Coordinates of C-alpha atoms in Angstrom, one line a residue:
N77 CA 45.8 -25.2 -32.8
G78 CA 45.2 -22.0 -30.8
I79 CA 41.9 -23.2 -29.3
Y80 CA 41.6 -22.4 -25.7
M81 CA 38.3 -23.9 -24.7
Q82 CA 35.9 -26.5 -26.0
V83 CA 32.3 -27.2 -25.0
L84 CA 32.0 -31.0 -24.8
S85 CA 29.0 -33.0 -25.7
F86 CA 27.9 -36.5 -26.6
N87 CA 27.2 -36.3 -30.3
V88 CA 25.2 -39.3 -31.3
P89 CA 21.6 -39.2 -30.0
V90 CA 22.5 -41.6 -27.1
A91 CA 19.8 -41.2 -24.5
H92 CA 17.2 -40.1 -27.1
G93 CA 16.4 -43.5 -28.3
F94 CA 15.9 -45.2 -24.9
T95 CA 12.9 -45.7 -22.7
H96 CA 12.1 -43.7 -19.5
E97 CA 14.3 -45.3 -16.9
E98 CA 17.1 -46.4 -19.3
A99 CA 17.3 -42.9 -20.7
I100 CA 17.6 -41.3 -17.2
T101 CA 20.3 -43.6 -16.1
M102 CA 22.3 -43.2 -19.3
A103 CA 22.0 -39.4 -19.4
R104 CA 23.2 -39.1 -15.8
S105 CA 26.2 -41.4 -16.5
L106 CA 27.2 -39.5 -19.7
N107 CA 26.8 -36.1 -18.1
D108 CA 28.9 -37.2 -15.1
R109 CA 31.7 -38.1 -17.4
I110 CA 31.7 -34.6 -19.0
G111 CA 31.4 -33.2 -15.5
A112 CA 34.5 -35.0 -14.4
A113 CA 36.4 -33.6 -17.4
I114 CA 35.3 -30.1 -16.6
K115 CA 36.4 -30.5 -12.9
A116 CA 39.8 -31.8 -14.0
H117 CA 40.3 -29.0 -16.6
P118 CA 38.0 -26.1 -15.7
T119 CA 39.8 -23.6 -17.9
R120 CA 39.9 -26.0 -20.9
F121 CA 36.4 -27.6 -21.0
S122 CA 32.7 -26.8 -20.5
G123 CA 29.7 -29.0 -21.4
F124 CA 26.3 -29.4 -23.0
A125 CA 24.0 -31.8 -21.2
T126 CA 22.6 -34.9 -22.7
L127 CA 18.9 -35.2 -21.7
P128 CA 16.6 -38.2 -21.2
M129 CA 14.0 -37.0 -23.8
A130 CA 11.6 -39.9 -23.1
A131 CA 11.0 -38.4 -19.7
P132 CA 10.7 -34.6 -20.1
A133 CA 10.2 -33.7 -16.4
A134 CA 13.3 -35.8 -15.6
A135 CA 15.1 -34.1 -18.5
A136 CA 14.4 -30.7 -17.1
A137 CA 15.7 -31.8 -13.7
E138 CA 18.8 -33.3 -15.3
L139 CA 19.5 -30.0 -17.1
E140 CA 19.3 -28.2 -13.8
R141 CA 21.6 -30.7 -12.1
C142 CA 24.2 -30.4 -14.8
V143 CA 24.1 -26.6 -14.8
K144 CA 24.3 -26.3 -11.0
D145 CA 26.5 -29.3 -10.1
H146 CA 28.7 -29.5 -13.1
L147 CA 28.6 -25.9 -14.4
F148 CA 27.3 -27.0 -17.8
V149 CA 26.3 -24.2 -20.2
G150 CA 23.3 -25.6 -21.9
A151 CA 21.8 -28.8 -23.4
M152 CA 22.3 -30.5 -26.8
I153 CA 19.2 -32.1 -28.3
H154 CA 19.6 -34.3 -31.4
G155 CA 16.7 -34.1 -33.7
H156 CA 13.4 -35.8 -33.1
S157 CA 12.8 -38.0 -30.1
N158 CA 11.1 -41.2 -31.3
G159 CA 9.3 -39.2 -34.0
R160 CA 8.3 -36.2 -31.9
F161 CA 9.8 -32.7 -32.2
L162 CA 10.2 -30.1 -29.6
D163 CA 7.1 -28.2 -30.7
D164 CA 5.2 -31.1 -28.9
K165 CA 4.2 -29.4 -25.6
S166 CA 5.1 -32.4 -23.6
F167 CA 8.7 -31.2 -24.0
W168 CA 8.1 -27.7 -23.0
P169 CA 9.1 -28.2 -19.3
I170 CA 12.6 -28.5 -20.8
F171 CA 12.2 -25.0 -22.4
A172 CA 10.9 -23.6 -19.1
R173 CA 13.9 -24.9 -17.2
A174 CA 16.4 -23.7 -19.8
A175 CA 14.9 -20.2 -19.8
Q176 CA 14.8 -20.2 -16.0
L177 CA 18.5 -21.2 -15.8
G178 CA 19.5 -18.8 -18.6
V179 CA 21.1 -21.5 -20.8
P180 CA 20.6 -22.2 -24.5
I181 CA 19.5 -25.4 -26.3
F182 CA 21.8 -26.6 -29.1
L183 CA 19.7 -28.3 -31.8
H184 CA 22.1 -30.8 -33.4
P185 CA 21.5 -32.8 -36.5
A186 CA 20.5 -36.5 -36.4
L187 CA 18.9 -38.8 -38.9
P188 CA 15.6 -37.5 -40.1
N189 CA 12.3 -39.0 -39.2
P190 CA 11.9 -42.5 -40.6
D191 CA 9.0 -41.4 -42.8
V192 CA 11.2 -38.7 -44.2
M193 CA 14.0 -41.2 -44.8
K194 CA 11.7 -43.4 -46.7
G195 CA 9.9 -40.7 -48.7
Y196 CA 12.9 -38.5 -49.6
F197 CA 16.1 -40.4 -49.1
Q198 CA 15.4 -44.0 -49.9
G199 CA 18.2 -45.3 -52.1
F200 CA 20.3 -42.2 -51.4
E201 CA 20.9 -42.6 -47.7
D202 CA 24.7 -42.6 -48.1
V203 CA 24.8 -39.3 -50.0
L204 CA 21.7 -37.2 -49.1
A205 CA 20.4 -38.2 -45.7
R206 CA 23.3 -37.2 -43.5
P207 CA 25.7 -34.2 -43.5
G208 CA 25.5 -33.6 -47.2
W209 CA 21.9 -32.4 -47.1
G210 CA 19.4 -34.2 -44.9
F211 CA 20.9 -33.1 -41.5
A212 CA 20.6 -29.4 -42.4
V213 CA 17.0 -29.7 -43.7
D214 CA 15.8 -31.7 -40.7
T215 CA 17.5 -29.4 -38.1
S216 CA 16.3 -26.2 -39.7
I217 CA 12.7 -27.5 -39.9
H218 CA 13.0 -28.6 -36.3
F219 CA 13.8 -25.0 -35.2
L220 CA 11.0 -23.6 -37.4
R221 CA 8.5 -26.0 -35.9
V222 CA 9.4 -24.6 -32.5
L223 CA 9.2 -21.0 -33.8
F224 CA 5.7 -21.4 -35.3
S225 CA 4.4 -23.4 -32.3
G226 CA 4.4 -20.3 -30.2
A227 CA 7.1 -21.6 -27.8
L228 CA 9.2 -18.5 -28.2
D229 CA 6.3 -16.3 -27.0
A230 CA 5.7 -18.7 -24.1
F231 CA 9.5 -18.6 -23.2
P232 CA 10.7 -15.2 -24.4
K233 CA 14.2 -15.6 -22.9
L234 CA 14.8 -19.0 -24.5
Q235 CA 17.8 -19.2 -26.9
F236 CA 18.8 -21.8 -29.4
I237 CA 22.1 -22.6 -31.2
M238 CA 22.4 -24.4 -34.5
G239 CA 25.7 -25.4 -36.1
H240 CA 27.0 -25.4 -39.7
L241 CA 26.2 -21.6 -40.2
G242 CA 22.6 -22.1 -39.2
E243 CA 21.7 -25.2 -41.3
G244 CA 20.8 -23.0 -44.3
L245 CA 18.4 -20.6 -42.5
P246 CA 20.5 -17.4 -42.9
F247 CA 20.3 -17.9 -46.7
A248 CA 16.6 -18.5 -46.7
M249 CA 15.2 -16.5 -43.8
H250 CA 14.1 -13.4 -45.7
R251 CA 12.2 -15.4 -48.3
L252 CA 10.7 -17.5 -45.4
N253 CA 9.6 -14.3 -43.7
D254 CA 8.0 -12.9 -46.9
H255 CA 5.9 -16.0 -47.3
T256 CA 5.0 -16.8 -43.7
H257 CA 4.7 -13.5 -41.7
L258 CA 0.9 -13.2 -42.4
V259 CA 0.4 -16.8 -41.5
A260 CA 2.4 -16.3 -38.3
K261 CA 0.2 -13.4 -37.4
R262 CA -3.0 -15.4 -38.0
R263 CA -1.6 -18.1 -35.8
G264 CA -1.4 -15.5 -33.0
L265 CA 2.4 -15.1 -32.9
Q266 CA 3.6 -11.9 -31.4
K267 CA 6.5 -11.3 -33.8
T268 CA 7.5 -12.0 -37.4
P269 CA 9.5 -15.1 -38.2
L270 CA 12.5 -12.9 -39.0
E271 CA 12.3 -11.3 -35.6
Y272 CA 12.2 -14.7 -33.9
I273 CA 15.2 -15.9 -35.8
R274 CA 17.2 -12.8 -34.9
D275 CA 16.1 -12.7 -31.3
H276 CA 16.3 -16.4 -30.4
L277 CA 18.9 -18.1 -32.6
Y278 CA 22.7 -18.2 -32.6
V279 CA 24.5 -20.0 -35.3
A280 CA 27.9 -21.7 -35.0
T281 CA 30.4 -21.9 -37.8
S282 CA 31.0 -25.6 -37.1
G283 CA 32.0 -27.6 -40.2
N284 CA 31.0 -25.1 -42.9
W285 CA 34.3 -23.8 -44.4
Y286 CA 32.9 -21.8 -47.3
E287 CA 33.6 -18.1 -47.2
P288 CA 30.6 -17.0 -49.3
A289 CA 28.3 -18.9 -46.9
F290 CA 30.0 -17.2 -44.0
V291 CA 29.6 -13.8 -45.5
C292 CA 25.9 -14.5 -46.2
T293 CA 25.5 -15.5 -42.5
L294 CA 27.4 -12.5 -41.3
L295 CA 25.1 -10.1 -43.4
A296 CA 21.9 -12.0 -42.5
M297 CA 22.4 -12.6 -38.8
G298 CA 24.9 -9.9 -37.7
T299 CA 28.1 -10.4 -35.8
D300 CA 26.4 -10.7 -32.4
R301 CA 24.7 -14.0 -33.3
I302 CA 27.6 -16.0 -34.7
L303 CA 29.7 -18.4 -32.5
W304 CA 33.0 -19.8 -33.6
A305 CA 33.1 -23.6 -33.5
I306 CA 34.8 -26.4 -35.4
D307 CA 32.8 -29.7 -34.8
W308 CA 35.7 -31.8 -33.8
P309 CA 36.2 -34.8 -34.3
Y310 CA 34.0 -34.7 -37.4
E311 CA 36.0 -31.7 -38.6
A312 CA 39.7 -31.3 -38.1
N313 CA 40.8 -28.6 -35.7
H314 CA 43.6 -27.4 -38.0
I315 CA 41.3 -27.1 -41.0
G316 CA 38.8 -25.0 -39.0
M317 CA 41.6 -22.8 -37.7
A318 CA 43.0 -22.4 -41.2
F319 CA 39.6 -21.1 -42.4
W320 CA 39.3 -18.8 -39.4
N321 CA 42.7 -17.3 -40.0
K322 CA 42.0 -16.5 -43.7
I323 CA 38.6 -14.8 -43.5
S324 CA 38.5 -11.0 -43.5
L325 CA 37.0 -9.5 -40.4
S326 CA 37.6 -6.4 -38.3
D327 CA 39.4 -6.9 -35.0
S328 CA 36.2 -6.1 -33.0
N329 CA 34.1 -8.6 -35.1
R330 CA 36.8 -11.2 -34.9
E331 CA 36.9 -11.0 -31.1
K332 CA 33.1 -11.2 -30.9
I333 CA 32.8 -14.3 -33.0
A334 CA 35.9 -16.0 -31.7
H335 CA 35.0 -15.7 -28.0
G336 CA 33.0 -12.7 -27.0
N337 CA 29.6 -14.0 -28.0
A338 CA 30.2 -17.3 -26.4
E339 CA 31.4 -15.7 -23.2
K340 CA 28.2 -13.7 -23.1
L341 CA 25.7 -16.5 -24.1
L342 CA 27.4 -19.4 -22.3
R343 CA 28.9 -17.4 -19.5
L344 CA 32.4 -18.7 -20.4
S345 CA 35.7 -17.1 -19.5
L346 CA 39.1 -17.9 -21.0
N347 CA 40.5 -17.1 -17.5
G348 CA 38.2 -19.7 -15.9
E349 CA 36.5 -17.0 -13.7

């Protein structure tokens, strides 16, 4: 389909739901499987680490192992970890290590917190709780919790990625800023919410094949903050490429979004160098 490189990950929360020792063992095993694929096909695959979130110190160490031993390019974290989000400072050793290593964290959707499932989605789990709506709401709120917690001041080099054209944030971020920038200042944050979004967030196209939404994201985030992605196997590669081939972009912007931004953020190379 004209796709030269894919960043592999384990999509379901896997190690997130397990206890300390089980999570560590599972994460290492899963990451070694991706590492083996990268070693066998170094110009075809890269990887995001699965982390044992029940053990944050071990998760930070596992991220470093994956980056140094397997040449992974970041970590993928799936929603809350047994009800706790990443604004909980017990997880901040992971932020510190990611910033030190210069790799991003991909915030990926998962089922919302059980209390949210009961309060908002009970009776509509099959239509609202998952990709149709709940995933986007839960993931965007997760990033905003991190933003307003002060973590991005504590780790100014830390970068995040969110898929599906930013889980709705590009559409809403100016209104969000208008209604929260003074609160952010009172909380002691060093920048406005809009500045944090533009300085610390990349959005991937994955699975959002609607050109008006893409144009909104382009205007809101700028071409330097968009990464091309498809979300296979949940989205078909040929459908993603058909969308990519029909959207109107200048050659320079097409090159940035298709591969240039990923090469810079993830230190990838189509030549395997």
